[in-house]
Short mmCIF file of C-alpha atoms and ligand atoms in Angstrom, two decimals:
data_model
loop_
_atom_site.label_atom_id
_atom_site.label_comp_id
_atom_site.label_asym_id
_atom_site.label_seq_id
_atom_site.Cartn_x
_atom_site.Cartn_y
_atom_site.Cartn_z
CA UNK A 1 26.50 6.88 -5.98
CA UNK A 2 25.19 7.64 -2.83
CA UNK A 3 22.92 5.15 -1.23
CA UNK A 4 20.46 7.21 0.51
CA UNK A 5 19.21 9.47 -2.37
CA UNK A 6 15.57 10.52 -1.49
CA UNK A 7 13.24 9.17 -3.40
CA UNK A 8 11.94 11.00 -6.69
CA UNK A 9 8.17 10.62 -6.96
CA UNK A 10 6.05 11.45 -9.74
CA UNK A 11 3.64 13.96 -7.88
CA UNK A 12 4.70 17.42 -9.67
CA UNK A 13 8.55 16.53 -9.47
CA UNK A 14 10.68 18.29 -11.70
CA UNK A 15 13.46 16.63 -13.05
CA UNK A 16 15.67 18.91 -15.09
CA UNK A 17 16.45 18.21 -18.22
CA UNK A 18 16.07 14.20 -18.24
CA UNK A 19 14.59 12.23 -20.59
CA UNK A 20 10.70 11.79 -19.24
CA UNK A 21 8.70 10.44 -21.78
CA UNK A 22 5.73 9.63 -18.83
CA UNK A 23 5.78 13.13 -18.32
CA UNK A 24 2.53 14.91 -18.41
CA UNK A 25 3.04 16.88 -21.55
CA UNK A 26 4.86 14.29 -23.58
CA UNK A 27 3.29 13.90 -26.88
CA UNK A 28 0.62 15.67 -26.35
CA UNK A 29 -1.05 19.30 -27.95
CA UNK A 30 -1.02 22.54 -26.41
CA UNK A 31 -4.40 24.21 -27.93
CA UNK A 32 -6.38 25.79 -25.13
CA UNK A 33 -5.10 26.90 -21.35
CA UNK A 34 -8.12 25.14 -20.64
CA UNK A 35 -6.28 21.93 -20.42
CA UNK A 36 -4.23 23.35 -17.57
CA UNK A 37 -4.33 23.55 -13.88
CA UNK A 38 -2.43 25.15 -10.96
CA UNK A 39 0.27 22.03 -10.70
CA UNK A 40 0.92 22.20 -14.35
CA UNK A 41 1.48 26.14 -14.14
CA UNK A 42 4.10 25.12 -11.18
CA UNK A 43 5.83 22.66 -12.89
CA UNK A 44 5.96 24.98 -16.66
CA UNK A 45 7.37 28.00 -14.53
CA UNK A 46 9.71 25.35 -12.91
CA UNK A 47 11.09 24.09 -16.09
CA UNK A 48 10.86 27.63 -17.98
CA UNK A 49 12.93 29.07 -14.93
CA UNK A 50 15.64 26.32 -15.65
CA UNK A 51 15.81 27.17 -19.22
CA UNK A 52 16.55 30.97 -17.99
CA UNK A 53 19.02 29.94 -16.00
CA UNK A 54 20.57 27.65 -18.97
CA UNK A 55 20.24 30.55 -21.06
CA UNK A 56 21.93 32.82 -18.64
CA UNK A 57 24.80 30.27 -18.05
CA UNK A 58 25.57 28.97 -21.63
CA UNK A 59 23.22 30.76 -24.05
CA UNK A 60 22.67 27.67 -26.20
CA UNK A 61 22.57 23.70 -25.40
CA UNK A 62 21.66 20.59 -27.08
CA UNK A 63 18.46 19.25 -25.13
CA UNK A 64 16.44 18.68 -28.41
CA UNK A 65 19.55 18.52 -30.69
CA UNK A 66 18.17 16.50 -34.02
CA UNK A 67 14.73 17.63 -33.54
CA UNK A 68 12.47 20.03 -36.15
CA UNK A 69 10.11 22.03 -35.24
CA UNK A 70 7.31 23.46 -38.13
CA UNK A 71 6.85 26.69 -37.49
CA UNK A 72 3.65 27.21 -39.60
CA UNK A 73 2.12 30.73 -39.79
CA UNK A 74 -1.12 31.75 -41.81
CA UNK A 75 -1.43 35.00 -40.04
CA UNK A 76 1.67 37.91 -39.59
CA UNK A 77 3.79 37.66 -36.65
CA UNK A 78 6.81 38.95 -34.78
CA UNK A 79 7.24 37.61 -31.20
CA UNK A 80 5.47 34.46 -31.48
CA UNK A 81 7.48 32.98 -34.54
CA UNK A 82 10.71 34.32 -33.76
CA UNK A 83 10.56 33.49 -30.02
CA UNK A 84 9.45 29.59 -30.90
CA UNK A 85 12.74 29.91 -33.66
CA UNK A 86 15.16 31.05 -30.96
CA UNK A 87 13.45 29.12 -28.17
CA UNK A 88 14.24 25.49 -30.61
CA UNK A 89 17.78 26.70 -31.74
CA UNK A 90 18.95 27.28 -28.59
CA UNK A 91 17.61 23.80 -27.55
CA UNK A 92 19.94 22.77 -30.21
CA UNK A 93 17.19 21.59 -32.41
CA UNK A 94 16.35 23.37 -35.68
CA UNK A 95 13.36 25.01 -37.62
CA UNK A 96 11.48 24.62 -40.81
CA UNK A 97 9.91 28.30 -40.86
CA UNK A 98 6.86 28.65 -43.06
CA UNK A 99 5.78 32.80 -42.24
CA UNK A 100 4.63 33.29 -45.58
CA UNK A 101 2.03 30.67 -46.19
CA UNK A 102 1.64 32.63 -49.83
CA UNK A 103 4.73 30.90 -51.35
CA UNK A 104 3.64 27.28 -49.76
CA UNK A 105 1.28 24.87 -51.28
CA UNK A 106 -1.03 26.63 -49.12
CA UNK A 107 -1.79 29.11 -52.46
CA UNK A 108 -2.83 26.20 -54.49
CA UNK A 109 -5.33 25.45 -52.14
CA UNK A 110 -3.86 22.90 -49.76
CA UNK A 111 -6.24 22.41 -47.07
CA UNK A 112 -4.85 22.67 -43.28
CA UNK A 113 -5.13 18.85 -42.37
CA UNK A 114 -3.17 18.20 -45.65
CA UNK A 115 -0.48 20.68 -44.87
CA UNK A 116 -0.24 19.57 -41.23
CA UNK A 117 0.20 15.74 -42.54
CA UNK A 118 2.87 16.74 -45.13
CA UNK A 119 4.89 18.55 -42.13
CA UNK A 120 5.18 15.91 -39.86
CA UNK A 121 6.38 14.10 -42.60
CA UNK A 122 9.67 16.21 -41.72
CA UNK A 123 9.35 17.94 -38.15
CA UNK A 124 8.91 16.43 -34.80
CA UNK A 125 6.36 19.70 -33.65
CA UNK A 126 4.31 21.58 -35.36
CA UNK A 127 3.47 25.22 -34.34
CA UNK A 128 0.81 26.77 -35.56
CA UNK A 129 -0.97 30.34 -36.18
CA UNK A 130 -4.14 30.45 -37.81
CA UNK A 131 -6.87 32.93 -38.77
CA UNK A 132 -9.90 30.85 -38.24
CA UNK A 133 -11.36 29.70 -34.30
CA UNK A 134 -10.28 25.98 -34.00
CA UNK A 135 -7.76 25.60 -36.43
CA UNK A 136 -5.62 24.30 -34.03
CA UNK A 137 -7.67 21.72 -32.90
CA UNK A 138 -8.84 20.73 -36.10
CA UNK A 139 -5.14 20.23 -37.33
CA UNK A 140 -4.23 17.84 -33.92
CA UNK A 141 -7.33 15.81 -34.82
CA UNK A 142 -5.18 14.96 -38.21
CA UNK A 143 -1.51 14.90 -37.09
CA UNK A 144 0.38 12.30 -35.32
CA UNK A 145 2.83 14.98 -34.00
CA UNK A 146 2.61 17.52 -31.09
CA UNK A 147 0.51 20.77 -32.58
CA UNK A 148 1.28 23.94 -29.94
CA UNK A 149 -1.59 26.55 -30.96
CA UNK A 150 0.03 29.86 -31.81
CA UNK A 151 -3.22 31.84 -31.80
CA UNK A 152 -6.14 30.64 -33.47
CA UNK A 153 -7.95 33.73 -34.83
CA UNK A 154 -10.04 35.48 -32.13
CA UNK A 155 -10.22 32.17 -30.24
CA UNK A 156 -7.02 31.40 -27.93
CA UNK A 157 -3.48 32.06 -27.72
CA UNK A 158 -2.33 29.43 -24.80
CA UNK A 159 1.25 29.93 -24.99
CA UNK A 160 0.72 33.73 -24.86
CA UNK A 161 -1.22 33.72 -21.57
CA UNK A 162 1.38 31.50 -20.07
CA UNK A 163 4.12 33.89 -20.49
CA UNK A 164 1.84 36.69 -19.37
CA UNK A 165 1.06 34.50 -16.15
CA UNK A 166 4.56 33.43 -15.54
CA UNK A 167 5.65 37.51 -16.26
CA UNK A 168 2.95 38.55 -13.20
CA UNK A 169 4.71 35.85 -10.92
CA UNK A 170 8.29 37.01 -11.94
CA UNK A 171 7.55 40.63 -11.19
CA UNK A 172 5.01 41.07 -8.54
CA UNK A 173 5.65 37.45 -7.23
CA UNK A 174 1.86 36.72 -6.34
CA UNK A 175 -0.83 36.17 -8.23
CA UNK A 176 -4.00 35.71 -5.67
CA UNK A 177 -5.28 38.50 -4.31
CA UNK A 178 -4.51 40.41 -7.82
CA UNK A 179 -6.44 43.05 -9.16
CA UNK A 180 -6.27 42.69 -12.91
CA UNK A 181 -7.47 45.29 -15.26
CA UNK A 182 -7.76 43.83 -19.07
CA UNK A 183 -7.92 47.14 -21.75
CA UNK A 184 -8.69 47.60 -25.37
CA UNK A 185 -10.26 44.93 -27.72
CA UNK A 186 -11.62 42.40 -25.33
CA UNK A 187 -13.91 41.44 -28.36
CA UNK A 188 -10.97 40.42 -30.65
CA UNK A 189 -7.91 39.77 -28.49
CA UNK A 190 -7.69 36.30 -28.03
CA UNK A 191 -4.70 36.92 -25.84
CA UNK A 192 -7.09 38.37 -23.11
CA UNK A 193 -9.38 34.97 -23.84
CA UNK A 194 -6.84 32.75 -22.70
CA UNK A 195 -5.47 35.12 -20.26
CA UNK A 196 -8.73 35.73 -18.39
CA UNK A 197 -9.61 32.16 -18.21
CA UNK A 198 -5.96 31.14 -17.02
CA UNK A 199 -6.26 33.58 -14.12
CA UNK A 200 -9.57 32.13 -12.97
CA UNK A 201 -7.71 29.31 -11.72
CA UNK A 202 -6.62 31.47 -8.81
CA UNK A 203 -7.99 34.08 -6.46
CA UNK A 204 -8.26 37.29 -8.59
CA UNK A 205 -10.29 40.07 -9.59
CA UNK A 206 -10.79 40.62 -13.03
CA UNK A 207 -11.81 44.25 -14.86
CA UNK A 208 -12.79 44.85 -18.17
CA UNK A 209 -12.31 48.40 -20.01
CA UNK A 210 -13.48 48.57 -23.36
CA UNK A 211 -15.67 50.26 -26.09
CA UNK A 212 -19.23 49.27 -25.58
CA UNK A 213 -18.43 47.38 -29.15
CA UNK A 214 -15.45 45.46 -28.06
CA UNK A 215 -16.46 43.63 -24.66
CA UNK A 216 -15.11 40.34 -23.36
CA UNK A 217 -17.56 37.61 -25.05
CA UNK A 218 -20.58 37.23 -22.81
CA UNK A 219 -19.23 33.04 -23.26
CA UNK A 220 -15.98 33.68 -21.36
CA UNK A 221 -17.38 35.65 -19.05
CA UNK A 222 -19.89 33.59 -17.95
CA UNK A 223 -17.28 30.51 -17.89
CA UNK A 224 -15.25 32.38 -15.48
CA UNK A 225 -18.35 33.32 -13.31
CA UNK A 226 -18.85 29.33 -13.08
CA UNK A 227 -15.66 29.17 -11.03
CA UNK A 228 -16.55 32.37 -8.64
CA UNK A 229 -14.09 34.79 -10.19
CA UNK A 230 -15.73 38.28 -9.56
CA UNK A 231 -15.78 40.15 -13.16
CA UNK A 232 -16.62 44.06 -13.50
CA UNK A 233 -17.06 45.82 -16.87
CA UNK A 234 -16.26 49.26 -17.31
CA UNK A 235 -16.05 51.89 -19.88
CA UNK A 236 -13.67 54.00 -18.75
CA UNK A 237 -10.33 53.46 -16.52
CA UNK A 238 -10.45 55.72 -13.78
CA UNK A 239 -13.02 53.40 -12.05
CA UNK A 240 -11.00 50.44 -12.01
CA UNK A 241 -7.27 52.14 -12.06
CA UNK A 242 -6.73 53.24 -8.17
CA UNK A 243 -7.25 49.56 -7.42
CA UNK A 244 -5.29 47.59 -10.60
CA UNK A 245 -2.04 45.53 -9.71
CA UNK A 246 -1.97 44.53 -13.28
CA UNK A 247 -2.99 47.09 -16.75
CA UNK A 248 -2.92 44.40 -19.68
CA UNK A 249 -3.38 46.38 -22.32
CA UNK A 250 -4.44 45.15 -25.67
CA UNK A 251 -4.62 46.68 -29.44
CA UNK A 252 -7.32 47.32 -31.14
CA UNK A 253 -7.39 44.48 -33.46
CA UNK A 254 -8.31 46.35 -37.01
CA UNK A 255 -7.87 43.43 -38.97
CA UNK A 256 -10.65 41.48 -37.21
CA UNK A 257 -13.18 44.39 -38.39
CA UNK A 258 -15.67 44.23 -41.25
CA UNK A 259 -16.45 47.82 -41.18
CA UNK A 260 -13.05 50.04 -41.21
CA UNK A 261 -15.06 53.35 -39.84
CA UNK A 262 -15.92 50.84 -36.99
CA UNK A 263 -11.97 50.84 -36.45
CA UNK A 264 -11.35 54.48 -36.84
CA UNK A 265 -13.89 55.06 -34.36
CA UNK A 266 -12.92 53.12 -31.66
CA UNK A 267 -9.16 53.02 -32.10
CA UNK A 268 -7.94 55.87 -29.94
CA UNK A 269 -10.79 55.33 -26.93
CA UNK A 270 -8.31 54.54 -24.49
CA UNK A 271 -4.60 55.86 -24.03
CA UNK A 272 -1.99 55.21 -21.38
CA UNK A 273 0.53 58.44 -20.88
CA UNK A 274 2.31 59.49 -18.08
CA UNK A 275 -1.41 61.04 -16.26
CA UNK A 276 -2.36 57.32 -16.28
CA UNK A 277 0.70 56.72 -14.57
CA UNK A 278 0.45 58.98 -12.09
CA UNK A 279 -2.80 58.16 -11.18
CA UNK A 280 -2.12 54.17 -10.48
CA UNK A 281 -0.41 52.26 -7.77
CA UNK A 282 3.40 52.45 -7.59
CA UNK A 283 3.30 48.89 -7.78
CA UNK A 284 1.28 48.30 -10.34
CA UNK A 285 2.67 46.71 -13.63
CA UNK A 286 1.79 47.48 -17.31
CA UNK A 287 1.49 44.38 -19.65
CA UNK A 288 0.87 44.39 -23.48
CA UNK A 289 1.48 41.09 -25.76
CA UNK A 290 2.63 44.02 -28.42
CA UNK A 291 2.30 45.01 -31.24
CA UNK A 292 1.83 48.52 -29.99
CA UNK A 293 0.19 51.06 -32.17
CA UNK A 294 -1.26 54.24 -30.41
CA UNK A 295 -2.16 52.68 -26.72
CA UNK A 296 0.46 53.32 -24.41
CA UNK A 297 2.26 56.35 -25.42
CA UNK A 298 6.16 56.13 -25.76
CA UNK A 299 7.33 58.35 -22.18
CA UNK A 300 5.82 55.31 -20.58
CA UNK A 301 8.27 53.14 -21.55
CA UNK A 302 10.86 54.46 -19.34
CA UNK A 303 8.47 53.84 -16.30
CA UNK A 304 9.90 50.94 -14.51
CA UNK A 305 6.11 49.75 -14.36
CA UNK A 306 6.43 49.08 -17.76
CA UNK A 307 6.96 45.64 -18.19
CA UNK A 308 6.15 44.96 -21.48
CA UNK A 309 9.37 44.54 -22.95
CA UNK A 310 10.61 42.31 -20.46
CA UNK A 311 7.31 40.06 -20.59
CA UNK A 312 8.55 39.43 -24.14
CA UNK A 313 11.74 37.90 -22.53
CA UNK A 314 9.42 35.40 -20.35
CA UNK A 315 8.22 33.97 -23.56
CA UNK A 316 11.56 32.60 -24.95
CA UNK A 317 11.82 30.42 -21.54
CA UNK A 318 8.14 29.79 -21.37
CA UNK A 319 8.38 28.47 -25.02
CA UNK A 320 11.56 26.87 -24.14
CA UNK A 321 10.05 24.87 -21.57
CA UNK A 322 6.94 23.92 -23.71
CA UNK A 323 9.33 22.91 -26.61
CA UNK A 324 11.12 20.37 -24.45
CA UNK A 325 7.97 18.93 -22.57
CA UNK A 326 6.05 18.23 -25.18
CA UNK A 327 9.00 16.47 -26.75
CA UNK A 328 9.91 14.30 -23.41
CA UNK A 329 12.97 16.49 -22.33
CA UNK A 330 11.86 17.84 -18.84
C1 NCD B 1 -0.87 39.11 -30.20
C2 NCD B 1 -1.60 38.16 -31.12
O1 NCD B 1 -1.06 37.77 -32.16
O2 NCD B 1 -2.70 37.81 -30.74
N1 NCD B 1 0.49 39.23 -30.49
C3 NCD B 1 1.38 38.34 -29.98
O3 NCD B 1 1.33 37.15 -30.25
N2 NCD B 1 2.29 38.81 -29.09
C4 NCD B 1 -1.54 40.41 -30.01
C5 NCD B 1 -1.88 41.25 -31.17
O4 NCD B 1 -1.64 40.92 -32.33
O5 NCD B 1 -2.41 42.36 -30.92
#
């Protein structure tokens, strides 16, 4: 070995792969993006980009070989639970899924901190989607093992925002100086909660479209205004579109409603078709955490703006990483 190897220093290194149980996320929960800042963005995109690269190379590898991860899900899901299932296999570890919460103890009325205590009996991490604001937290204040919050009602959806972050720095490789236009249920969609409040840790400009019904919390916004992020509301598009870098658009989220007319009448306000797309910048991307229903038309999917489909892509790496800090492998 050679004798003058620099020096590796704590301050934001990144040491692939090795064990690194003093690194920052060792142990610990991932519940809110509030617990991040701009060096621990670096240093997830650092380690997410070497799990693409792993991925790319070899496909599958045995960083967390022997370790379980509880995938626990009280609400439906797609993405989120199968991304977290691939992202663990292919870290060689396994997963105990639990996506239908109706044939778990959970029907005979097992609380959440009970169910969260009998997992870690078994797994190493426990992921975790949940209808009701702070279910996440309330589970970490009961379990000994790593909780990652996989969307806690209307409240947050961390891991979502950072793949939606890292998919703005993979394809329009900057993020000050962005123009961000947030569309749909701003009310409801907690990925647009975590999003928003993730981007105020750098030099952006955020726009809100919505229904007059279905605003960004009055809360968030005026915890972004605290850190000088200039915030617009609008109620229709064409104000904010000539100047968006980013359209993150969101469904209207019908199961969050008490009042179905509510639903039908607000479900169709805003569209995205190919008149949209002519109207906005040639750089501009299109986000959506998806499901899809009616709000971006299908002819835009061939639009290379469209980057929805490969933002889903970002979140196998991004969950990847997260996987293997939390459990001291990066
Ligand atoms: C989102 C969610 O569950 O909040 N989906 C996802 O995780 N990609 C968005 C939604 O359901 O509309």
């Amino acid at each position: 070995m050679s004798t003058h190897m620099p020096a590796i220093t704590s301050e934001n290194t990144f040491l692939p792969f090795g064990d690194q149980r003093n690194a920052p996320f060792y142990g610990k929960d991932i519940l809110s993006v509030k617990q991040f800042n701009r060096s621990d963005l670096d240093y997830i995109f650092g380690v997410a980009h070497e799990m693409r690269v792993m991925v790319e190379r070899i496909g599958t590898f045995d960083l967390l070989k022997g370790k379980i991860l509880a995938n626990l899900f009280y609400e439906p899901s797609t993405r989120t639970s199968s991304s977290f299932t691939a992202a663990m296999e292919r870290l060689g570890g396994s997963v105990i899924p639990i996506n239908e919460v109706r044939y778990s103890s959970v029907s005979k009325g097992e609380s959440l901190p009970d169910t969260v205590r009998t997992l870690e009996c078994y797994a190493d991490v426990i992921v975790l989607r949940h209808p009701d604001v702070g279910a996440s937290k309330l589970a970490a204040q009961y379990a000994r093992k790593p909780i990652i919050n996989a969307g806690d009602g209307v409240g947050e959806h961390p891991t979502q925002a950072l793949l939606d972050l890292l998919t703005i720095v993979e394809e329009l490789h900057q993020v000050d100086g962005l123009s961000v236009t947030m569309l749909g249920d701003l009310k409801y969609g907690r990925t647009v909660h975590s999003l928003a409040r993730l981007l105020s840790l750098y030099n952006v400009q955020l726009h809100y479209v919505s229904p007059e019904i279905l605003r960004m919390p009055k809360e968030i916004i005026d915890e972004i205004n605290k850190k000088g992020i200039q915030q617009k509301e609008h109620v229709d598009l064409d104000s904010a579109l000539s100047e968006t870098d980013v359209l993150y658009v969101t469904r209207v989220q019908k199961e969050r409603f008490s009042a179905l007319d509510e639903y039908e009448r607000v479900k169709d306000a805003f569209v995205i078709d190919l008149d949209t797309m002519s109207r906005a910048k040639s750089r501009m991307i299109v986000m959506h955490p998806l499901p899809r229903v009616s709000e971006i038309s299908i002819e835009v999917d061939a639009d290379p703006r469209a980057a929805y489909f490969r933002q889903m892509e970002y979140g196998l790496y991004v969950r990847m990483a997260l996987l293997a800090m939390v459990l001291g492998k990066s």
